Amino acid sequence: MALPLNFPSVIAELNLLSILSLLNFASGYRVPLHQATGRGAFDSIRAFVFTLYISSSAGGEDNLLSAKGMQSIEEGKVAELMGVSDKIHIEKPHATLPGVLVGELGGPVWEVVQLVTKVMRETGNVLMTSGYPDMGSFVLEALKEGERARKDNSNEKVHPECDVILERLVRAIPAFQDMALVDGQRELCCGTFLGLIRLILNPNTSAVYCFKKALLTIHAINLRFGSSSSSVPVPRTTHLPIFSDNVIPSILVHLGIIDLSTSNQELGLASLFPEAGTNETLDLLLTRPPLVTDGNNAKPKEIPKEGPVLTKEQAFILRAAAVDACELIIQTAQNLTDEDLKPDSGENHDGAKENLSWLKDITLPEVDAWIWSIAKDRADYRKLERFVLTGTTYF
Ligand SMILES: *[C@@H]1O[C@H](CO)[C@@H](O)[C@H](O)[C@H]1NC(C)=O
Ligand SMILES: *[C@@H]1O[C@H](CO)[C@@H](O)[C@H](O)[C@H]1NC(C)=O
Ligand SMILES: *[C@@H]1O[C@H](CO)[C@@H](O)[C@H](O)[C@H]1NC(C)=O
Ligand SMILES: *[C@@H]1O[C@H](CO)[C@@H](O)[C@H](O)[C@H]1NC(C)=O
């Protein structure tokens, strides 16, 4: 994942990549962001981070990407750099003058601006307090610690460096502490959580760890620096769990992979996506995508339809279910027999017989990336509703 920018140093690039992952949330504001900026959540955040980079003179007083700059950034500046300064007010009737409207700060885009500002300031504070000049320096130190764990790996763990890095990131930075206690009776949940770490506090309550942004930070570093000869120690990420957001669980529900119809009534999950998983829906979604016709790209992007609004607990359960489901997808692929995989059991787009033996080697981050890309690139999948959780800085 090379960024289309020029960097004066490896640390500067690592810093930007880390801040991009730190701010990779606001999925619950997909629709208002589309209306305000013409871009979805992630594209809005990415554009903001690029603007932040371009407008920050490296090393100078006004470098908003330094720990100090992050610590002192203000809402007005964030709104300006996001290009939404004119989208953060709502009109309200004047308290005493009938018929008079007054504008005041408010609305969903204002919420995003506030959340982004809060995460930047709070992270800047942590970095300043611990003596790091910027987030990149902090992450580099975590990578080096991971590298040491990898070198003296006496235990049997797969890729111990990721555990070490993840723990460092999550312990230090509040916006990475993406976890929750969920009422964990087996039949309540859609599955048990098989993430990196599992902690059963009592038989009925489980801690659910999603850690989407922290895991994504680690994987983004692997993608960017994995094939370069830079000084950055590169963690091996083939065994990381997926980066569970709202898109992946929603798509897995639509595709009938996560079945909510049997989930506990009290959770109110079964009715969230009424059309999902029915034969009619699946018949359409599981065929090959309609061929893209000329001029399709020129069409203005449609504003997507808002999906069901979830509670925090519902969102955690669906995200944990997606983590589980993807683990099972990988296991299923690894269990495929030679018979399943023989070349004439599948056809590619041109009707040619395809050798499917590669399926045995797919990894969780690849499944994650694939679901994400079809959700964005396939027109009929792009229209599928994603669940909404506002107010969170985790995804
Ligand atoms: C767990 O749930 C069971 C059944 O609902 C209940 O009987 C038990 O007391 C609970 N245990 C704890 C530690 O809460
Ligand atoms: C849906 O399809 C499955 C498999 O083809 C079939 O067994 C089931 O009866 C169908 N359900 C409905 C409601 O049509
Ligand atoms: C894969 O195979 C193993 C060993 O036979 C089995 O325990 C596991 O349940 C299988 N997993 C899936 C998802 O089929
Ligand atoms: C399919 O591809 C794999 C890896 O490229 C190769 O080892 C295998 O022999 C191929 N199978 C057939 C039946 O062509």
PDB file of C-alpha atoms in Angstrom, residues 19 22-23 67 70-71 117-129 135 138 172-176:
ATOM      1  CA  ILE A  19      -2.403   8.058  11.678  1.00  0.00           C
ATOM      2  CA  LEU A  22      -5.846   5.472  13.818  1.00  0.00           C
ATOM      3  CA  LEU A  23      -8.488   7.581  12.094  1.00  0.00           C
ATOM      4  CA  ALA A  67       2.532  14.572  18.635  1.00  0.00           C
ATOM      5  CA  MET A  70      -2.109  16.367  17.152  1.00  0.00           C
ATOM      6  CA  GLN A  71      -2.428  17.346  20.785  1.00  0.00           C
ATOM      7  CA  THR A 117     -10.506  15.912  16.851  1.00  0.00           C
ATOM      8  CA  LYS A 118     -10.930  13.968  20.073  1.00  0.00           C
ATOM      9  CA  VAL A 119      -8.930  10.977  18.804  1.00  0.00           C
ATOM     10  CA  MET A 120      -6.129  13.176  17.500  1.00  0.00           C
ATOM     11  CA  ARG A 121      -5.859  15.223  20.680  1.00  0.00           C
ATOM     12  CA  GLU A 122      -6.073  12.256  22.994  1.00  0.00           C
ATOM     13  CA  THR A 123      -3.461  10.302  21.005  1.00  0.00           C
ATOM     14  CA  GLY A 124      -1.223  13.361  20.815  1.00  0.00           C
ATOM     15  CA  ASN A 125      -1.462  13.628  24.597  1.00  0.00           C
ATOM     16  CA  VAL A 126      -0.412  10.010  25.096  1.00  0.00           C
ATOM     17  CA  LEU A 127       2.536  10.431  22.729  1.00  0.00           C
ATOM     18  CA  MET A 128       3.675  13.669  24.359  1.00  0.00           C
ATOM     19  CA  THR A 129       3.379  12.195  27.854  1.00  0.00           C
ATOM     20  CA  MET A 135       3.032   8.361  16.251  1.00  0.00           C
ATOM     21  CA  PHE A 138       5.942   5.088  18.815  1.00  0.00           C
ATOM     22  CA  ALA A 172      -1.104   2.890  25.015  1.00  0.00           C
ATOM     23  CA  ILE A 173      -3.730   4.341  22.720  1.00  0.00           C
ATOM     24  CA  PRO A 174      -7.346   4.662  23.849  1.00  0.00           C
ATOM     25  CA  ALA A 175      -8.705   4.817  20.294  1.00  0.00           C
ATOM     26  CA  PHE A 176      -7.270   1.318  19.733  1.00  0.00           C
TER      27      PHE A 176
END
